[in-house]
Short mmCIF file of C-alpha atoms in Angstrom, two decimals:
data_model
loop_
_atom_site.label_atom_id
_atom_site.label_comp_id
_atom_site.label_asym_id
_atom_site.label_seq_id
_atom_site.Cartn_x
_atom_site.Cartn_y
_atom_site.Cartn_z
CA PHE A 1 154.35 49.39 141.22
CA ARG A 2 151.74 50.84 138.91
CA ILE A 3 150.77 54.47 139.05
CA MET A 4 147.49 54.33 137.19
CA ALA A 5 144.93 51.65 136.51
CA GLY A 6 143.54 52.18 133.05
CA LYS A 7 145.16 51.40 129.74
CA VAL A 8 146.86 53.99 127.64
CA LYS A 9 146.14 54.40 123.95
CA TRP A 10 149.61 54.86 122.49
CA VAL A 11 149.83 57.07 119.43
CA THR A 12 153.04 55.60 118.05
CA ASP A 13 155.70 53.08 119.01
CA ILE A 14 158.16 55.97 119.30
CA GLU A 15 156.05 57.73 121.92
CA LYS A 16 155.59 54.42 123.72
CA SER A 17 159.34 53.69 123.85
CA VAL A 18 160.23 57.19 125.06
CA LEU A 19 157.71 56.98 127.87
CA ILE A 20 158.71 53.45 128.85
CA ASN A 21 162.36 54.49 129.08
CA ASN A 22 161.42 57.33 131.38
CA PHE A 23 159.20 55.15 133.56
CA GLU A 24 161.81 52.39 133.80
CA LYS A 25 164.44 54.94 134.72
CA ARG A 26 162.45 55.71 137.85
CA GLY A 27 161.92 52.06 138.69
CA TRP A 28 158.18 52.48 138.33
CA ILE A 29 157.61 49.53 136.03
CA GLN A 30 159.10 46.34 134.78
CA VAL A 31 158.27 45.51 131.22
CA ALA A 32 157.85 41.96 129.99
CA GLU A 33 156.56 41.07 126.56
CA ASN A 34 153.56 39.23 127.89
CA GLU A 35 152.90 41.50 130.85
CA ASP A 36 149.69 43.49 130.92
CA TRP A 37 151.13 46.73 132.27
CA ASN A 38 149.42 50.09 132.59
CA PHE A 39 150.55 53.71 132.86
CA TYR A 40 149.21 57.06 133.92
CA TRP A 41 150.12 58.80 130.63
CA MET A 42 146.62 58.70 129.20
CA SER A 43 144.80 59.76 126.09
CA VAL A 44 142.15 62.46 126.47
CA GLN A 45 139.41 59.90 125.86
CA THR A 46 140.73 57.66 128.66
CA ILE A 47 140.71 60.65 131.00
CA ARG A 48 137.07 61.33 130.18
CA ASN A 49 136.24 57.72 131.02
CA VAL A 50 138.16 57.82 134.31
CA PHE A 51 136.35 60.96 135.48
CA SER A 52 132.99 59.99 134.05
CA VAL A 53 130.14 59.84 136.57
CA GLU A 54 128.96 56.58 135.02
CA THR A 55 132.20 54.69 135.72
CA GLY A 56 132.19 55.49 139.42
CA TYR A 57 136.00 55.24 139.43
CA ARG A 58 137.84 57.06 142.20
CA LEU A 59 141.58 57.72 142.20
CA SER A 60 143.64 56.99 145.28
CA ASP A 61 146.23 59.41 146.68
CA ASP A 62 149.12 57.68 144.87
CA GLN A 63 147.48 57.92 141.46
CA ILE A 64 148.24 60.89 139.23
CA VAL A 65 147.05 61.50 135.66
CA ASN A 66 148.32 63.76 132.90
CA HIS A 67 145.14 65.68 131.97
CA PHE A 68 142.60 67.78 133.84
CA PRO A 69 139.07 66.32 133.48
CA ASN A 70 137.73 69.26 131.41
CA HIS A 71 140.96 70.36 129.76
CA TYR A 72 138.88 71.00 126.61
CA GLU A 73 137.84 74.37 128.08
CA LEU A 74 141.28 75.47 126.89
CA THR A 75 142.10 72.96 124.17
CA ARG A 76 138.91 73.03 122.07
CA LYS A 77 139.23 75.92 119.65
CA ASP A 78 135.74 77.30 120.24
CA LEU A 79 135.83 76.97 124.04
CA MET A 80 139.24 78.62 124.28
CA VAL A 81 137.98 81.70 122.43
CA LYS A 82 134.74 81.73 124.43
CA ASN A 83 136.60 81.62 127.75
CA ILE A 84 139.06 84.33 126.74
CA LYS A 85 136.18 86.59 125.64
CA ARG A 86 134.41 85.95 128.95
CA TYR A 87 137.61 86.68 130.88
CA ARG A 88 138.05 90.02 129.13
CA LYS A 89 134.43 91.02 129.80
CA GLU A 90 134.76 90.12 133.49
CA LEU A 91 137.91 92.22 133.82
CA GLU A 92 136.07 95.09 132.11
CA LYS A 93 133.20 94.88 134.60
CA GLU A 94 135.69 94.91 137.46
CA GLY A 95 137.32 98.02 136.02
CA SER A 96 140.65 96.24 135.75
CA PRO A 97 143.40 98.22 133.98
CA LEU A 98 144.25 94.99 132.13
CA ALA A 99 141.01 95.38 130.14
CA GLU A 100 141.87 98.88 128.96
CA LYS A 101 140.96 99.69 125.34
CA ASP A 102 142.42 102.09 122.81
CA GLU A 103 140.54 104.79 120.89
CA ASN A 104 139.37 102.20 118.35
CA GLY A 105 137.85 99.96 121.01
CA LYS A 106 140.59 97.32 120.85
CA TYR A 107 142.04 95.78 123.97
CA ILE A 108 145.53 97.14 124.61
CA TYR A 109 146.81 94.24 126.69
CA LEU A 110 144.38 91.41 125.91
CA ASP A 111 144.20 91.52 122.11
CA PHE A 112 146.05 88.28 121.42
CA VAL A 113 143.54 86.05 119.59
CA PRO A 114 142.43 86.83 116.02
CA VAL A 115 138.81 87.92 115.49
CA THR A 116 136.92 84.63 115.70
CA PHE A 117 133.35 83.42 115.30
CA MET A 118 131.68 80.05 115.88
CA LEU A 119 129.82 78.48 112.99
CA PRO A 120 126.99 77.95 112.54
CA ALA A 121 125.94 79.86 115.69
CA ASP A 122 127.64 83.18 114.83
CA TYR A 123 127.12 83.10 111.07
CA ASN A 124 125.22 86.39 110.85
CA LEU A 125 127.78 88.14 113.06
CA PHE A 126 130.55 86.78 110.86
CA VAL A 127 128.85 88.06 107.68
CA GLU A 128 128.49 91.50 109.24
CA GLU A 129 132.22 91.54 110.10
CA PHE A 130 133.22 90.13 106.71
CA ARG A 131 131.38 92.88 104.84
CA LYS A 132 133.33 95.54 106.71
CA ASN A 133 136.42 94.33 104.89
CA PRO A 134 135.41 92.18 101.89
CA SER A 135 139.03 91.69 100.78
CA SER A 136 139.98 89.90 104.01
CA THR A 137 140.94 86.23 104.21
CA TRP A 138 139.52 83.90 106.86
CA ILE A 139 140.58 80.46 108.04
CA MET A 140 138.05 77.79 108.98
CA LYS A 141 138.89 75.00 111.41
CA PRO A 142 136.79 72.17 112.86
CA CYS A 143 136.55 72.63 116.63
CA GLY A 144 137.49 69.11 117.62
CA LYS A 145 140.23 68.08 115.19
CA ALA A 146 144.02 68.41 115.13
CA GLN A 147 147.03 68.11 112.82
CA GLY A 148 145.52 70.47 110.26
CA LYS A 149 142.61 68.19 109.39
CA GLY A 150 139.57 69.85 107.86
CA ILE A 151 141.15 73.34 107.67
CA PHE A 152 140.59 75.60 104.66
CA LEU A 153 140.84 79.31 103.79
CA ILE A 154 138.16 81.53 102.25
CA ASN A 155 137.97 85.09 100.93
CA LYS A 156 134.40 85.00 99.60
CA LEU A 157 131.15 84.22 101.37
CA SER A 158 130.16 81.98 98.46
CA GLN A 159 133.06 79.67 99.34
CA ILE A 160 131.27 78.42 102.43
CA LYS A 161 129.28 75.85 100.48
CA LYS A 162 129.80 72.97 102.86
CA TRP A 163 126.78 74.22 104.67
CA SER A 164 123.47 75.64 103.50
CA ARG A 165 121.53 78.83 104.11
CA ASP A 166 117.88 78.92 104.99
CA SER A 167 116.37 81.15 102.30
CA LYS A 168 113.46 82.26 104.49
CA THR A 169 115.40 83.39 107.52
CA SER A 170 118.80 84.03 105.87
CA SER A 171 120.26 82.26 108.84
CA PHE A 172 123.19 79.89 108.65
CA VAL A 173 122.13 76.26 108.99
CA SER A 174 124.59 73.46 109.56
CA GLN A 175 124.06 70.08 108.04
CA SER A 176 123.47 67.51 110.73
CA SER A 177 126.54 65.57 109.67
CA LYS A 178 128.84 68.59 110.02
CA GLU A 179 130.54 69.47 113.27
CA ALA A 180 131.01 72.97 114.63
CA TYR A 181 133.73 75.14 113.13
CA VAL A 182 135.54 78.27 114.18
CA ILE A 183 136.32 80.90 111.57
CA SER A 184 139.11 83.36 112.34
CA LEU A 185 140.59 86.33 110.58
CA TYR A 186 143.69 84.96 108.86
CA ILE A 187 147.02 86.48 109.89
CA ASN A 188 148.05 87.35 106.34
CA ASN A 189 151.18 89.29 107.33
CA PRO A 190 153.16 86.58 109.17
CA LEU A 191 156.81 87.10 110.02
CA LEU A 192 158.76 85.26 107.33
CA ILE A 193 162.22 83.71 107.55
CA GLY A 194 163.71 82.70 104.23
CA GLY A 195 160.39 83.74 102.70
CA LYS A 196 158.55 80.98 104.59
CA LYS A 197 155.81 81.12 107.17
CA PHE A 198 156.34 79.46 110.56
CA ASP A 199 154.76 79.16 113.97
CA LEU A 200 156.01 78.35 117.45
CA ARG A 201 155.26 75.17 119.38
CA LEU A 202 155.84 75.92 123.05
CA TYR A 203 155.30 73.57 125.98
CA VAL A 204 153.64 74.73 129.17
CA LEU A 205 153.16 72.57 132.25
CA VAL A 206 150.32 73.33 134.69
CA SER A 207 150.59 71.57 138.04
CA THR A 208 147.53 73.25 139.58
CA TYR A 209 144.90 75.81 138.47
CA ARG A 210 143.82 76.98 141.92
CA PRO A 211 146.20 78.43 142.83
CA LEU A 212 147.54 78.70 139.28
CA ARG A 213 151.11 77.43 138.95
CA CYS A 214 152.62 76.95 135.51
CA TYR A 215 156.04 76.33 133.99
CA MET A 216 157.50 77.30 130.63
CA TYR A 217 159.69 74.82 128.76
CA LYS A 218 162.79 76.47 127.33
CA LEU A 219 163.25 74.01 124.45
CA GLY A 220 160.35 74.80 122.14
CA PHE A 221 160.72 74.98 118.37
CA CYS A 222 159.55 76.70 115.19
CA ARG A 223 157.71 74.74 112.48
CA PHE A 224 158.27 76.00 108.94
CA CYS A 225 156.23 75.60 105.79
CA THR A 226 158.03 73.90 102.90
CA VAL A 227 156.79 76.38 100.28
CA LYS A 228 157.47 80.12 100.31
CA TYR A 229 154.59 82.25 101.56
CA THR A 230 152.42 84.35 99.31
CA PRO A 231 149.19 86.17 100.23
CA SER A 232 147.98 85.60 96.65
CA THR A 233 144.37 84.44 96.55
CA SER A 234 145.34 81.91 93.89
CA GLU A 235 147.28 79.97 96.55
CA LEU A 236 144.55 79.79 99.20
CA ASP A 237 144.14 76.07 98.62
CA ASN A 238 147.86 75.31 98.92
CA MET A 239 148.23 74.10 102.49
CA PHE A 240 152.01 73.76 102.07
CA VAL A 241 152.05 77.58 101.97
CA HIS A 242 149.69 78.29 104.86
CA LEU A 243 149.66 75.46 107.42
CA THR A 244 152.78 74.71 109.49
CA ASN A 245 151.55 71.37 110.89
CA VAL A 246 154.22 68.71 110.43
CA ALA A 247 151.43 66.20 109.71
CA ILE A 248 150.78 68.20 106.52
CA GLN A 249 154.25 69.48 105.62
CA LYS A 250 155.89 66.03 105.76
CA HIS A 251 153.93 65.08 102.62
CA GLY A 252 155.41 67.98 100.65
CA ASP A 253 158.01 67.44 97.94
CA ASP A 254 160.40 69.89 99.62
CA TYR A 255 160.16 68.43 103.13
CA ASN A 256 163.60 67.87 104.68
CA HIS A 257 163.74 64.69 106.78
CA ILE A 258 167.01 65.70 108.45
CA HIS A 259 165.91 68.92 110.15
CA GLY A 260 162.17 68.33 109.70
CA GLY A 261 161.53 71.97 108.85
CA LYS A 262 162.17 72.87 112.47
CA TRP A 263 164.24 75.51 114.24
CA THR A 264 164.86 75.72 117.97
CA VAL A 265 163.44 78.69 119.86
CA SER A 266 166.99 79.66 120.82
CA ASN A 267 167.88 79.88 117.11
CA LEU A 268 164.85 82.08 116.52
CA ARG A 269 165.87 84.34 119.38
CA LEU A 270 169.42 84.66 117.99
CA TYR A 271 168.03 85.44 114.52
CA LEU A 272 165.69 88.13 115.85
CA GLU A 273 168.34 89.67 118.09
CA SER A 274 170.68 89.99 115.10
CA THR A 275 168.03 91.37 112.71
CA ARG A 276 165.67 93.33 115.00
CA GLY A 277 167.68 93.97 118.15
CA LYS A 278 167.81 92.47 121.62
CA GLU A 279 165.32 94.80 123.29
CA VAL A 280 162.63 94.16 120.67
CA THR A 281 163.26 90.41 120.89
CA ASN A 282 162.97 90.40 124.68
CA LYS A 283 159.72 92.33 124.40
CA LEU A 284 158.33 89.76 121.94
CA PHE A 285 159.08 86.81 124.20
CA ASP A 286 157.73 88.70 127.19
CA GLU A 287 154.47 89.21 125.27
CA ILE A 288 154.34 85.50 124.42
CA HIS A 289 154.68 84.63 128.11
CA TRP A 290 151.99 87.19 128.90
CA ILE A 291 149.61 85.55 126.40
CA ILE A 292 150.15 82.12 127.94
CA VAL A 293 149.54 83.30 131.50
CA GLN A 294 146.40 85.24 130.56
CA SER A 295 144.95 82.30 128.61
CA LEU A 296 145.46 80.05 131.64
CA LYS A 297 143.90 82.66 133.92
CA ALA A 298 140.93 82.82 131.56
CA VAL A 299 140.11 79.12 132.01
CA ALA A 300 141.21 78.71 135.65
CA PRO A 301 137.76 79.55 137.13
CA VAL A 302 136.01 76.90 135.02
CA MET A 303 138.69 74.21 135.11
CA ASN A 304 138.03 71.15 137.25
CA ASN A 305 141.16 71.44 139.40
CA ASP A 306 141.39 67.83 140.47
CA LYS A 307 144.33 67.24 142.83
CA HIS A 308 145.32 64.08 140.92
CA CYS A 309 145.97 66.02 137.70
CA PHE A 310 148.72 67.88 135.90
CA GLU A 311 148.94 68.77 132.22
CA CYS A 312 151.57 69.59 129.61
CA TYR A 313 150.03 71.78 126.90
CA GLY A 314 151.36 72.48 123.42
CA TYR A 315 150.86 76.18 122.64
CA ASP A 316 150.81 77.30 119.00
CA ILE A 317 151.83 80.93 118.52
CA ILE A 318 152.17 82.89 115.27
CA ILE A 319 154.23 86.08 115.04
CA ASP A 320 153.26 88.74 112.49
CA ASP A 321 155.67 91.01 110.63
CA LYS A 322 155.22 93.70 113.29
CA LEU A 323 156.50 91.18 115.87
CA LYS A 324 153.10 90.87 117.50
CA PRO A 325 152.40 87.33 118.75
CA TRP A 326 148.98 85.71 118.29
CA LEU A 327 147.59 82.70 120.13
CA ILE A 328 146.29 80.24 117.53
CA GLU A 329 145.38 77.22 119.65
CA VAL A 330 146.37 75.07 122.62
CA ASN A 331 146.84 71.30 122.33
CA ALA A 332 145.97 68.84 125.09
CA SER A 333 148.11 66.06 123.64
CA PRO A 334 151.05 67.70 121.86
CA SER A 335 152.75 65.14 119.66
CA LEU A 336 155.59 63.20 121.24
CA THR A 337 156.45 61.60 117.93
CA SER A 338 160.01 62.29 116.78
CA SER A 339 160.48 63.46 113.21
CA THR A 340 164.25 64.03 113.61
CA ALA A 341 167.09 63.02 115.94
CA ASN A 342 167.00 66.44 117.63
CA ASP A 343 163.24 66.08 117.99
CA ARG A 344 163.64 62.79 119.84
CA ILE A 345 166.16 64.29 122.27
CA LEU A 346 163.91 67.29 122.92
CA LYS A 347 160.82 65.19 123.58
CA TYR A 348 162.66 62.67 125.72
CA ASN A 349 163.89 65.55 127.88
CA LEU A 350 160.41 67.09 127.89
CA ILE A 351 158.89 63.91 129.31
CA ASN A 352 161.73 63.48 131.77
CA ASP A 353 161.48 67.06 133.10
CA THR A 354 157.67 66.91 133.20
CA LEU A 355 157.73 63.74 135.31
CA ASN A 356 160.34 65.23 137.65
CA ILE A 357 157.96 68.09 138.44
CA ALA A 358 154.78 65.99 138.57
CA VAL A 359 156.45 63.34 140.75
CA PRO A 360 159.63 64.83 142.32
CA ASN A 361 162.60 62.54 142.91
CA GLY A 362 160.82 59.60 141.30
CA GLU A 363 159.05 58.89 144.58
CA ILE A 364 155.67 57.24 144.97
CA PRO A 365 153.17 59.93 143.96
CA ASP A 366 151.13 61.72 146.59
CA CYS A 367 148.43 64.01 145.25
CA LYS A 368 148.35 65.88 148.58
CA TRP A 369 151.84 67.33 148.25
CA ASN A 370 152.08 71.10 147.74
CA LYS A 371 153.09 70.81 144.05
CA SER A 372 155.92 73.29 144.43
CA PRO A 373 159.09 71.34 143.57
CA PRO A 374 162.60 72.64 144.35
CA LYS A 375 164.43 74.51 141.58
CA GLU A 376 166.98 71.76 141.10
CA VAL A 377 164.36 69.35 139.66
CA LEU A 378 162.93 71.79 137.08
CA GLY A 379 165.38 70.80 134.35
CA ASN A 380 164.56 72.85 131.27
CA TYR A 381 161.39 74.22 132.82
CA GLU A 382 161.22 77.62 134.49
CA VAL A 383 158.42 78.97 136.65
CA LEU A 384 156.23 81.14 134.46
CA TYR A 385 153.58 82.10 137.00
CA ASP A 386 152.92 81.30 140.65
CA GLU A 387 149.63 82.70 141.92
CA GLU A 388 150.49 82.21 145.58
CA MET A 389 153.65 84.23 145.14
CA ALA A 390 151.69 86.87 143.22
CA GLN A 391 149.15 87.24 146.02
CA SER A 392 151.84 87.56 148.64
CA ASP A 393 153.46 90.27 146.53
CA GLY A 394 150.32 92.39 146.45
CA PRO A 395 147.38 92.78 144.07
CA ASP A 396 149.07 95.47 141.94
CA ARG A 397 152.01 93.28 141.00
CA ASP A 398 150.54 92.87 137.50
CA LEU A 399 151.18 96.54 136.95
CA ARG A 400 154.76 96.71 138.15
CA SER A 401 157.88 95.98 136.18
CA ARG A 402 160.25 93.16 137.01
CA PRO A 403 163.30 94.25 139.00
CA GLY A 404 166.27 94.93 136.75
CA GLN A 405 164.22 94.95 133.55
CA SER A 406 163.72 98.07 131.46
CA THR A 407 160.63 96.79 129.67
CA GLY A 408 157.72 94.53 130.45
CA VAL A 409 155.04 93.00 128.31
CA LYS A 410 153.89 96.26 126.81
CA GLY A 411 157.02 97.98 127.95
CA ASN A 412 157.53 100.56 125.24
CA ARG A 413 153.95 101.75 125.14
CA ALA A 414 153.68 101.86 128.92
CA ARG A 415 156.94 103.71 129.38
CA ASP A 416 156.10 106.32 126.74
CA SER A 417 152.69 107.01 128.21
CA GLY A 418 153.86 107.15 131.78
CA LYS A 419 151.69 104.17 132.70
CA PRO A 420 152.96 101.27 134.79
CA VAL A 421 154.65 98.47 132.89
CA LEU A 422 152.81 95.18 132.57
CA THR A 423 154.67 92.00 133.28
CA THR A 424 154.00 88.30 133.29
CA TRP A 425 155.97 87.60 136.43
CA LYS A 426 154.40 88.31 139.80
#
């Protein structure tokens, strides 16, 4: 029995073996050395080919794939920012309280992505913003790359010499060989543990966008830099200080191959509860959940919600020293490669729990099922947002606190001002 026709491009033998074990466990495949077997765990390029108009391929009801056709609306750095900006503007036009701004014109509830511009298109806007605060540091990233490739930091306009300026128009002109970049205000006050910068890798499963139903994986982890953080401009080129990507850090002299520079999310929570307090820690994680739900809502209207699709995203979140979380990017193909023994266990369980939700009870897939599995099959996933449940609860549910909770997403601010408490759960 084969779920998907179309070969998978495996990233590593480790990923391949973990997936095979999970598929065999369900009796979906039999592996022989000379057998030409296929899976439905596909690379993003394979997905594009499957849904391409030119191929004329049509999936049957028992075929399910692990990406939405235009997942890049969320997972390309420039498109994610564009869709979140559009979402905020639409909520403003509707007069939604979620789009409320403070006296400085900043969004109170939807300010969760750093100030970002697209280059070369927004070059003049970027220059205008840069000159408001010439001492600021910015981080440049190619829109279509991952694992820290092509990323660099700048704190002077003259440092952007990979492109050229048109002297007549003073406009920013990209060389034809260069791809588009995003440039974002660098979070130069990250929360440090042991003097080192870290970010969070969190896994979120979306089974359907309309209605939106998503699940949060409880076993995420922190990725630490190997070198202690310093905001010194002399260290801007030291990626071991600034970038948490394992693909970069594993080449550092201080990289630890036993723990891989990783901490579990539960360890982070314990650390924060002991150093900052339980209420503050709960508020932080509530805000992180809020960010994830709002980012998914931002792309839901433009996502091709094909009934054959589900997707497990890798969210990258950075926390600053004021315990404010920031959404950095969302990955369509979060690495399943194991860098440590604990990593292998986590990712094996991630695949196992993802498949149990996508195809409950290991049965033959049916894309027409209601995609609302029973609680007992969720494993380490928990329901983060269920739009159908939200609608049945009433349109103002966003602005009501969860039963039994003293704070919501912006709990302290809302409680002090007498305004309703925002919450991620509906």
